[in-house]
PDB file of C-alpha atoms in Angstrom:
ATOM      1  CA  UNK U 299     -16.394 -51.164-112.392  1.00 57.00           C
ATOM      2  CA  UNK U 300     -16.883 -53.525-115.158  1.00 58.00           C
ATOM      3  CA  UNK U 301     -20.111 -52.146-117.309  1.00 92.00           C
ATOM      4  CA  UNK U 302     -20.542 -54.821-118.809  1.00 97.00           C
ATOM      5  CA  UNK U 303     -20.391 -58.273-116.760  1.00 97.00           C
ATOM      6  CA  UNK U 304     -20.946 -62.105-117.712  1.00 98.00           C
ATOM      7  CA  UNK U 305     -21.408 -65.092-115.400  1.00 97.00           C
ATOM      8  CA  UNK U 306     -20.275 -67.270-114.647  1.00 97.00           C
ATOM      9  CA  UNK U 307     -16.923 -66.998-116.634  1.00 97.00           C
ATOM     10  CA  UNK U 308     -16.529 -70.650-116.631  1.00 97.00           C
ATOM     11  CA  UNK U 309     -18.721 -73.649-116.695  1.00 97.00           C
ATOM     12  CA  UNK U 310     -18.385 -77.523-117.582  1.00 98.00           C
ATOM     13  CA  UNK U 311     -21.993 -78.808-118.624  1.00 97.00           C
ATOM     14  CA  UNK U 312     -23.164 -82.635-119.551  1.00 97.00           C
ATOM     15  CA  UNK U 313     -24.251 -83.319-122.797  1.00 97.00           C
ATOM     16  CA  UNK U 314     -28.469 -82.640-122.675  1.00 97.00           C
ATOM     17  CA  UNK U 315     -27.997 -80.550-119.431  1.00 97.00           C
ATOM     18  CA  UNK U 316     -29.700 -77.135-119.404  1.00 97.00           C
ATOM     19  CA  UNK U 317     -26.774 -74.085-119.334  1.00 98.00           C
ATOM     20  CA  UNK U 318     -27.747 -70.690-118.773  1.00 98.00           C
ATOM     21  CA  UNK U 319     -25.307 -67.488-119.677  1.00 98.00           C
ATOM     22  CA  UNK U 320     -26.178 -64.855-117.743  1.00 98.00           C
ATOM     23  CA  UNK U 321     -25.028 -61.018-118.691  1.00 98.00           C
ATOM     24  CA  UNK U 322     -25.644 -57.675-116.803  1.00 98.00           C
ATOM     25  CA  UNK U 323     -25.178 -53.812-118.238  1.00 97.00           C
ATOM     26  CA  UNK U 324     -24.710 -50.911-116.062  1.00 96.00           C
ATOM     27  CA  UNK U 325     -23.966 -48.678-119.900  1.00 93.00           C
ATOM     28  CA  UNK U 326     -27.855 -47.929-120.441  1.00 94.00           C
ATOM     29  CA  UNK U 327     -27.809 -49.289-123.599  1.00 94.00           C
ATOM     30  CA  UNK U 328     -31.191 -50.189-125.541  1.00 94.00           C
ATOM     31  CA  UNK U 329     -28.998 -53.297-127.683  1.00 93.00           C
ATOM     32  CA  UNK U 330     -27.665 -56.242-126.661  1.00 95.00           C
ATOM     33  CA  UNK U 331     -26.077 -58.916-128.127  1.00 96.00           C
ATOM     34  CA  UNK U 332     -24.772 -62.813-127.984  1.00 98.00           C
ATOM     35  CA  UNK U 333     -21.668 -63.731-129.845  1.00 97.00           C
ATOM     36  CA  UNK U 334     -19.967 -67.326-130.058  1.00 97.00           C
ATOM     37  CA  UNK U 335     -16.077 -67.272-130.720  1.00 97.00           C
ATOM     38  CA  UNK U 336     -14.406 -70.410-131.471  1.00 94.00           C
ATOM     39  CA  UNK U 337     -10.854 -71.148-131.666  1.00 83.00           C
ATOM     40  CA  UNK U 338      -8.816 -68.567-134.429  1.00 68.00           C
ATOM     41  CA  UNK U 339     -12.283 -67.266-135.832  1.00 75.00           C
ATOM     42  CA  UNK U 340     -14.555 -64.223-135.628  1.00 86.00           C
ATOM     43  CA  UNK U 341     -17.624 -63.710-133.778  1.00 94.00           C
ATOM     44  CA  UNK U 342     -20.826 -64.741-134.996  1.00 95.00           C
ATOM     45  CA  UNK U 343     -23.831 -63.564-134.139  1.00 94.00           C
ATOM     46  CA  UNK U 344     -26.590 -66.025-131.562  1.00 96.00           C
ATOM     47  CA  UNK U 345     -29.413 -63.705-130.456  1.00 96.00           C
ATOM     48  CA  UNK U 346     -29.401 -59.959-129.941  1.00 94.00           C
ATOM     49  CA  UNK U 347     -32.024 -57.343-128.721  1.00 95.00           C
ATOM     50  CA  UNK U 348     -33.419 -53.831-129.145  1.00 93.00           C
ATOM     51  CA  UNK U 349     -34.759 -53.610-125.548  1.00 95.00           C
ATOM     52  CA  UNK U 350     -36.348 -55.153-122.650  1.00 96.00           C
ATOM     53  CA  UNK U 351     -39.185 -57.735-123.847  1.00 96.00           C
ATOM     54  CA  UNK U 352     -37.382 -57.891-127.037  1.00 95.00           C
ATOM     55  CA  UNK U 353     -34.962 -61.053-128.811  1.00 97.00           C
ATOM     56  CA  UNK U 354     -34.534 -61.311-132.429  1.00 94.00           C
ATOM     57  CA  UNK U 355     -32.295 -64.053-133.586  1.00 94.00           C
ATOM     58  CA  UNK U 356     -28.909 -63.818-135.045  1.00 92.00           C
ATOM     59  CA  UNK U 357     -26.555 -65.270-137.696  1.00 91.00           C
ATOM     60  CA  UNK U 358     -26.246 -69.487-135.807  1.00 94.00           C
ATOM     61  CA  UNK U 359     -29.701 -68.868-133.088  1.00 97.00           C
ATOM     62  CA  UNK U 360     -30.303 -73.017-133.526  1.00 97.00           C
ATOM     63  CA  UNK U 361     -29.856 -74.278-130.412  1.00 97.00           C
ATOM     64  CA  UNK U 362     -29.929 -71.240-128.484  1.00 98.00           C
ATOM     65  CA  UNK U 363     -32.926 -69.387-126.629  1.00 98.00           C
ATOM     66  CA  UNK U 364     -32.670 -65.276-125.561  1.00 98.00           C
ATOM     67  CA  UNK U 365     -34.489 -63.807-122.993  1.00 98.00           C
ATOM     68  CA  UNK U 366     -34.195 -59.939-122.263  1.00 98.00           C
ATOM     69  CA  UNK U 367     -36.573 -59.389-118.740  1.00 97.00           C
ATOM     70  CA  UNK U 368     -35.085 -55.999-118.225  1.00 97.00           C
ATOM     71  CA  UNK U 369     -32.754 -53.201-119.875  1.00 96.00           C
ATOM     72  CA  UNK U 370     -29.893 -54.099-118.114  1.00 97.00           C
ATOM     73  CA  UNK U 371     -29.779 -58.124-118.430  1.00 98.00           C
ATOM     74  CA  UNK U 372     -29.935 -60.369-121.118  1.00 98.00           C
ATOM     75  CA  UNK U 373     -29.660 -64.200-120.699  1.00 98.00           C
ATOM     76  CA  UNK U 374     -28.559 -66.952-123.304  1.00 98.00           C
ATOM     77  CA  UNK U 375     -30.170 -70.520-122.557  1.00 98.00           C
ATOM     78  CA  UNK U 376     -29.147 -73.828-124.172  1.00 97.00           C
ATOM     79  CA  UNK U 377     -31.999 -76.056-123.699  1.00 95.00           C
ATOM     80  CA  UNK U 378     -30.069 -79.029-124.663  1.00 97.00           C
ATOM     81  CA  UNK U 379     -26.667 -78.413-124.329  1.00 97.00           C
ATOM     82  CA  UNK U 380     -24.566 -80.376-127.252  1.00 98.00           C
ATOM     83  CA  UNK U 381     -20.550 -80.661-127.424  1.00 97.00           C
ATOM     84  CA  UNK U 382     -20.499 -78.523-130.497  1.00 96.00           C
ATOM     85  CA  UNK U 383     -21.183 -75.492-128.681  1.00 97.00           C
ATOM     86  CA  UNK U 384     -18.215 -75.772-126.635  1.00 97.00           C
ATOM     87  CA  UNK U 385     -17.084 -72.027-126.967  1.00 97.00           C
ATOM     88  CA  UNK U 386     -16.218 -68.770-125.600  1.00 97.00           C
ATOM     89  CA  UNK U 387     -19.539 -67.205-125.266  1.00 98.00           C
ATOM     90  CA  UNK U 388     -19.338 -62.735-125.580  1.00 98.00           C
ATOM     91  CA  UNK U 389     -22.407 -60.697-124.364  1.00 98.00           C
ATOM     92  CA  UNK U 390     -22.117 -56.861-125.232  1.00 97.00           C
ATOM     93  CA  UNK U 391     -24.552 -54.204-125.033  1.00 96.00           C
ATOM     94  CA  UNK U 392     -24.567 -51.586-128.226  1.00 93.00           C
ATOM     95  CA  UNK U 393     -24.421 -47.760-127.694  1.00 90.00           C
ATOM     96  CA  UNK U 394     -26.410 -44.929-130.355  1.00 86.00           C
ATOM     97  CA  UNK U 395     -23.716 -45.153-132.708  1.00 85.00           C
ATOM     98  CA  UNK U 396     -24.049 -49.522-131.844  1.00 86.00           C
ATOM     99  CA  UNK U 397     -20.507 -49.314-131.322  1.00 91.00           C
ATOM    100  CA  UNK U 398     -20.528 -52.401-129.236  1.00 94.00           C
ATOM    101  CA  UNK U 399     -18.424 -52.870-125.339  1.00 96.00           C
ATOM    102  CA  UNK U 400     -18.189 -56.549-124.565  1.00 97.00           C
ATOM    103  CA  UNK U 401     -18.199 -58.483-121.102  1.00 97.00           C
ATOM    104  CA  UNK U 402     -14.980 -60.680-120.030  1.00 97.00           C
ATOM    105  CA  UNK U 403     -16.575 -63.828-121.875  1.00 97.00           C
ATOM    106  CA  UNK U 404     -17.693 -67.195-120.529  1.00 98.00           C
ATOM    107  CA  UNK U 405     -15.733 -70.361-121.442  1.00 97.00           C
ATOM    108  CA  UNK U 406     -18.254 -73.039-121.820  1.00 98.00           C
ATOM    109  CA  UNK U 407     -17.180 -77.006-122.145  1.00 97.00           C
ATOM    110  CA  UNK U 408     -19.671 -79.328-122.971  1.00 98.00           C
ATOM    111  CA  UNK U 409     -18.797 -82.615-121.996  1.00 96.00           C
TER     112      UNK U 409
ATOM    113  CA  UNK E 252     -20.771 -67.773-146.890  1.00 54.00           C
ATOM    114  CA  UNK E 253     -18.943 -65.271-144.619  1.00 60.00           C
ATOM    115  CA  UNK E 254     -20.414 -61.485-145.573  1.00 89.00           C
ATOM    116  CA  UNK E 255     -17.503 -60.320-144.060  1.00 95.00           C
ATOM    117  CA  UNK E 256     -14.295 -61.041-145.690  1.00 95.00           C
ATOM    118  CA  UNK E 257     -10.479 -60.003-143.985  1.00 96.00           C
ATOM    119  CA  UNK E 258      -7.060 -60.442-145.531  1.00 97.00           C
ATOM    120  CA  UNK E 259      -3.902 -61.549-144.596  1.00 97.00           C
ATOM    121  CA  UNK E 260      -5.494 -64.050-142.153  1.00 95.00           C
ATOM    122  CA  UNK E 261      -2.072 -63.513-140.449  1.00 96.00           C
ATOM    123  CA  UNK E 262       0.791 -60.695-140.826  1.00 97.00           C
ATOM    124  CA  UNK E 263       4.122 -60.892-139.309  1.00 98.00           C
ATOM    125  CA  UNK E 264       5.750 -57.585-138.947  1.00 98.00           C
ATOM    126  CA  UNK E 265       9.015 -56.204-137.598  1.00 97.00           C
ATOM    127  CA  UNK E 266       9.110 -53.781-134.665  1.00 98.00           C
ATOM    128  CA  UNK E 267       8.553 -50.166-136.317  1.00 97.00           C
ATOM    129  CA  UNK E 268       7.068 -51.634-139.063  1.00 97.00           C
ATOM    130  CA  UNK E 269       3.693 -51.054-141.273  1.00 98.00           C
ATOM    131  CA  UNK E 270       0.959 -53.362-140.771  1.00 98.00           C
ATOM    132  CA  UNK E 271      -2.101 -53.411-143.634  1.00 98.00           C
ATOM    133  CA  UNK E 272      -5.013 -55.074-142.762  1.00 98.00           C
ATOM    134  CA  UNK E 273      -8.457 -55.298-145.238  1.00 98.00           C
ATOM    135  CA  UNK E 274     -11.992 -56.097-145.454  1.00 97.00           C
ATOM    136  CA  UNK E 275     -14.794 -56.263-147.745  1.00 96.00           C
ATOM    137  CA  UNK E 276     -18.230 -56.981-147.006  1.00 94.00           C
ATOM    138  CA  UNK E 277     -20.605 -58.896-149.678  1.00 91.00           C
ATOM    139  CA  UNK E 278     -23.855 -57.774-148.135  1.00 86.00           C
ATOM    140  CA  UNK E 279     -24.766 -54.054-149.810  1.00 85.00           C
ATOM    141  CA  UNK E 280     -27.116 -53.285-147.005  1.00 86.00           C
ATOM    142  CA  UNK E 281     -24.327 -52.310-144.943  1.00 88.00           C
ATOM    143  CA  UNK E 282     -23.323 -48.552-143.981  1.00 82.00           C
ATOM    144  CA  UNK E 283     -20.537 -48.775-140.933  1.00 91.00           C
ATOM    145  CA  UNK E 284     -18.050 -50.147-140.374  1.00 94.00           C
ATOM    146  CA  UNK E 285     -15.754 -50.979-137.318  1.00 95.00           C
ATOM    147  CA  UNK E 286     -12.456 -52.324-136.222  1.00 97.00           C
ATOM    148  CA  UNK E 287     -12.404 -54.103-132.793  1.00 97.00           C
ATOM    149  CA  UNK E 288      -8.521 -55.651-131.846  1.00 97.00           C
ATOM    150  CA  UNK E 289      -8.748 -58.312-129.176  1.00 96.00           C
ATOM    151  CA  UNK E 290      -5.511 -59.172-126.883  1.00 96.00           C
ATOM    152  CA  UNK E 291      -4.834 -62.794-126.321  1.00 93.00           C
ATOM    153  CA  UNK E 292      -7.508 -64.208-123.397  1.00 92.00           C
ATOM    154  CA  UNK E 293      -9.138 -60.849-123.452  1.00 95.00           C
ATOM    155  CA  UNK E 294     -12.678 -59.364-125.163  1.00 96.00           C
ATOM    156  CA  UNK E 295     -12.635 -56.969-128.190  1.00 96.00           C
ATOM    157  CA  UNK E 296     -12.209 -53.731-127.967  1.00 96.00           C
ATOM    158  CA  UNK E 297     -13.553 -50.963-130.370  1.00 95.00           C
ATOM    159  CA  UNK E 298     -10.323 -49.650-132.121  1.00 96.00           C
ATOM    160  CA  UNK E 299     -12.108 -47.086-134.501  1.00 95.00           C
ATOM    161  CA  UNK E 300     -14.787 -46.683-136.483  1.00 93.00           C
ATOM    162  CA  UNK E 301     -15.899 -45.258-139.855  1.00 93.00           C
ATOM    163  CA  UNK E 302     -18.991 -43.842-141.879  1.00 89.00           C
ATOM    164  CA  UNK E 303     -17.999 -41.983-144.581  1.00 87.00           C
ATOM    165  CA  UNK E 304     -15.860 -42.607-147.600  1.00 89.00           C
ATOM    166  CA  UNK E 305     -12.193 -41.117-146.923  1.00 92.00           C
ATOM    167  CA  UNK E 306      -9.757 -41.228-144.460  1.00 95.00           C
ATOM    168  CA  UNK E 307      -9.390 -41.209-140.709  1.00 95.00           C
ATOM    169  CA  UNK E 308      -6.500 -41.049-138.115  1.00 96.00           C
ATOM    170  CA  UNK E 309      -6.005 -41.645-134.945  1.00 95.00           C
ATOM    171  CA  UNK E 310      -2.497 -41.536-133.670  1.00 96.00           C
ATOM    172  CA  UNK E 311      -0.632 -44.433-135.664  1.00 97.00           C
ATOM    173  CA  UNK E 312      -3.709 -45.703-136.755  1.00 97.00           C
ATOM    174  CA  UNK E 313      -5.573 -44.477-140.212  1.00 97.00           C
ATOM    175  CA  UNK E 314      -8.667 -46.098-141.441  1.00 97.00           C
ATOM    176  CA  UNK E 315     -10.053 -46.198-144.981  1.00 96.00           C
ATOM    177  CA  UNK E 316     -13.615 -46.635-146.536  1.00 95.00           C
ATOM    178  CA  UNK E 317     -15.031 -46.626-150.265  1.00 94.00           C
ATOM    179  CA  UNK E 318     -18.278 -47.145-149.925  1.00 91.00           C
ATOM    180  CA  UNK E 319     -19.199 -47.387-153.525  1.00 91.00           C
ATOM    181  CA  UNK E 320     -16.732 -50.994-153.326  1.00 92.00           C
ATOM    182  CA  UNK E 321     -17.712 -51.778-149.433  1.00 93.00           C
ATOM    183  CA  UNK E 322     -14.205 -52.540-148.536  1.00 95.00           C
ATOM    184  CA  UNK E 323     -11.879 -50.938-145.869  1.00 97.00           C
ATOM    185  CA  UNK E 324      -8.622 -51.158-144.678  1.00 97.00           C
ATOM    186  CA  UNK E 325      -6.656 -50.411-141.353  1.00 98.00           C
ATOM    187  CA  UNK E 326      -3.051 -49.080-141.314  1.00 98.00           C
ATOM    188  CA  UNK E 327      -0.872 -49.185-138.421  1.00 98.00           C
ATOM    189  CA  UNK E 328       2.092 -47.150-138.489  1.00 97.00           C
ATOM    190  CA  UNK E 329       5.812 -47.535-136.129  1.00 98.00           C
ATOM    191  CA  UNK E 330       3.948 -51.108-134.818  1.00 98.00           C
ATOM    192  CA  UNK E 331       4.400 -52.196-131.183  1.00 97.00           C
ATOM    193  CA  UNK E 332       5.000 -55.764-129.993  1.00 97.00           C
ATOM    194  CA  UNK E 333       2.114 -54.624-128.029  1.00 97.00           C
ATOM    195  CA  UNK E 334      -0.262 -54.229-131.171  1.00 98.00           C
ATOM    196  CA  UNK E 335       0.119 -57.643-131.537  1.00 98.00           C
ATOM    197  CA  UNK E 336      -3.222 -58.891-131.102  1.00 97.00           C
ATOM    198  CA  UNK E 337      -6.497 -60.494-133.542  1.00 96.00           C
ATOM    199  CA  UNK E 338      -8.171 -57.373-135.400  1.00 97.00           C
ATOM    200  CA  UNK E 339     -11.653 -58.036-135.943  1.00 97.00           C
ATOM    201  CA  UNK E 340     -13.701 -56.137-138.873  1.00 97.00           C
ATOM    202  CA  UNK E 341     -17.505 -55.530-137.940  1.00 95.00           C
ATOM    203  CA  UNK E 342     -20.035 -54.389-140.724  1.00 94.00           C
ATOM    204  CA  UNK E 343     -23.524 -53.520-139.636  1.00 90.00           C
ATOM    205  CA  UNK E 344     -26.901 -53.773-141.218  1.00 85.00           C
ATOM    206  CA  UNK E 345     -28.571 -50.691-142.537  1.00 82.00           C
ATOM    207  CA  UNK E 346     -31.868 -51.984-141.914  1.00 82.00           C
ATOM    208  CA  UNK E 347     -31.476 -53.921-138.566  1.00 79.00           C
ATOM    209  CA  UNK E 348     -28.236 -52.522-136.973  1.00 79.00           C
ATOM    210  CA  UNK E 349     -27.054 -56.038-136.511  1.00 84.00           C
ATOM    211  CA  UNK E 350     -23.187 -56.326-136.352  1.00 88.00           C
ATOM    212  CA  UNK E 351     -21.411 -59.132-138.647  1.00 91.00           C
ATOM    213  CA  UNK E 352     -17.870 -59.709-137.694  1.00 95.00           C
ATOM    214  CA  UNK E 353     -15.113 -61.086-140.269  1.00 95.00           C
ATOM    215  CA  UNK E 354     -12.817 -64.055-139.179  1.00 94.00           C
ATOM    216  CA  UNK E 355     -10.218 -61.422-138.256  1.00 95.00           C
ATOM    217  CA  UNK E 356      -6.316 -61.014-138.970  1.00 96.00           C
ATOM    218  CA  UNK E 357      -3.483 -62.314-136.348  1.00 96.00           C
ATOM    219  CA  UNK E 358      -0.885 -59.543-136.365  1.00 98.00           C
ATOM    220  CA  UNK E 359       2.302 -60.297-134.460  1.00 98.00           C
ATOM    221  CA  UNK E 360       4.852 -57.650-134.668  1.00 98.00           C
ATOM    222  CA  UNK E 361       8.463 -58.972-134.604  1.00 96.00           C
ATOM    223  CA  UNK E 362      10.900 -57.206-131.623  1.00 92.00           C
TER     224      UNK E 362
END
């Protein structure tokens, strides 16, 4: 009874192809967010949001479009996908306190 | 310029052991911080969280905050191979709530 779940949780795209992450919350929560983890680092901040209707960008948003049709999803598009953001793409949603609860991840390869 | 700043970038210690982990953010608009540890191939988890300047424990785990020098640190006491994981520092904005993660710390605790 995952609460918060990502699809899909892998996918191989062609350089220029359109990708789209897709991320559903069953927590409530008004926030959610998009984090990109690359090999040995951190998490660093794409897009996040304070509710449905609402994206505001992040820390690294170039390349990346947000769109947040309803409380409980939140989608990250690449347009134009490149090899550089070959990743491990984290959606979470934020509670009152915005202690965040992530979803499984997606591993994304851009070929 | 990462905001969010952890040290050792990796710790080796034995079973039963002390582990000290820090961080210091450079942005003063932040108020909270968190630590998140994430198990190899799996999403971060919220490990504990602080506000206020002091001291918290939780089991074999005390957190510390000074405010006034933004930096915190995260003791684990009698480590576990199992605590062997990537601990993950979060700070968040005052003003926008938004979470910046550090590059983390790779603790591996020694049977």
């Amino acid at each position: 009874e995952a609460a918060v779940t990502q699809s899909p949780r892998n996918k191989v795209a062609v350089t220029g192809g359109k990708v789209t992450l897709s991320c559903n919350q069953t927590n409530n929560h008004n926030n959610m967010y998009w984090y990109r983890q690359d090999t040995g680092h951190g998490l660093r901040l794409i897009h996040y949001s304070y509710g449905a209707g609402s994206t505001e960008k992040g820390d690294i948003p170039d390349g990346y479009k947000a769109s947040r049709p309803s409380q409980e999803n939140f989608s990250l598009i690449l347009e134009l996908a490149t090899p550089s953001q070959t990743s491990v793409y984290f959606c979470a949603s934020g509670d009152t306190q915005n202690t965040l609860y992530f979803g499984a991840g997606t591993r994304l390869s851009v070929l | 310029q990462q905001k969010v700043q952890q040290s050792p970038e990796s710790l080796i210690v034995p079973e039963g052991g002390m582990a000290s982990l820090n961080c210091t953010s450079s942005d003063r608009n932040v108020d909270y911080f968190w630590w998140y540890r994430q198990h190899s191939g799996k999403s971060p988890k919220m490990l504990m969280s602080i506000f206020s300047n002091g001291e918290k424990e939780e089991g074999r785990f005390t957190v510390h905050l000074n405010k006034a020098s933004l930096h915190t640190s995260l003791h684990i006491r009698d480590s576990q191979p199992s605590d062997s994981a990537l601990y993950l520092c979060a700070a968040s904005d005052t003003n926008t709530g938004k979470l910046t993660f550090g590059d983390g710390t790779v603790l591996t605790v020694k049977p």
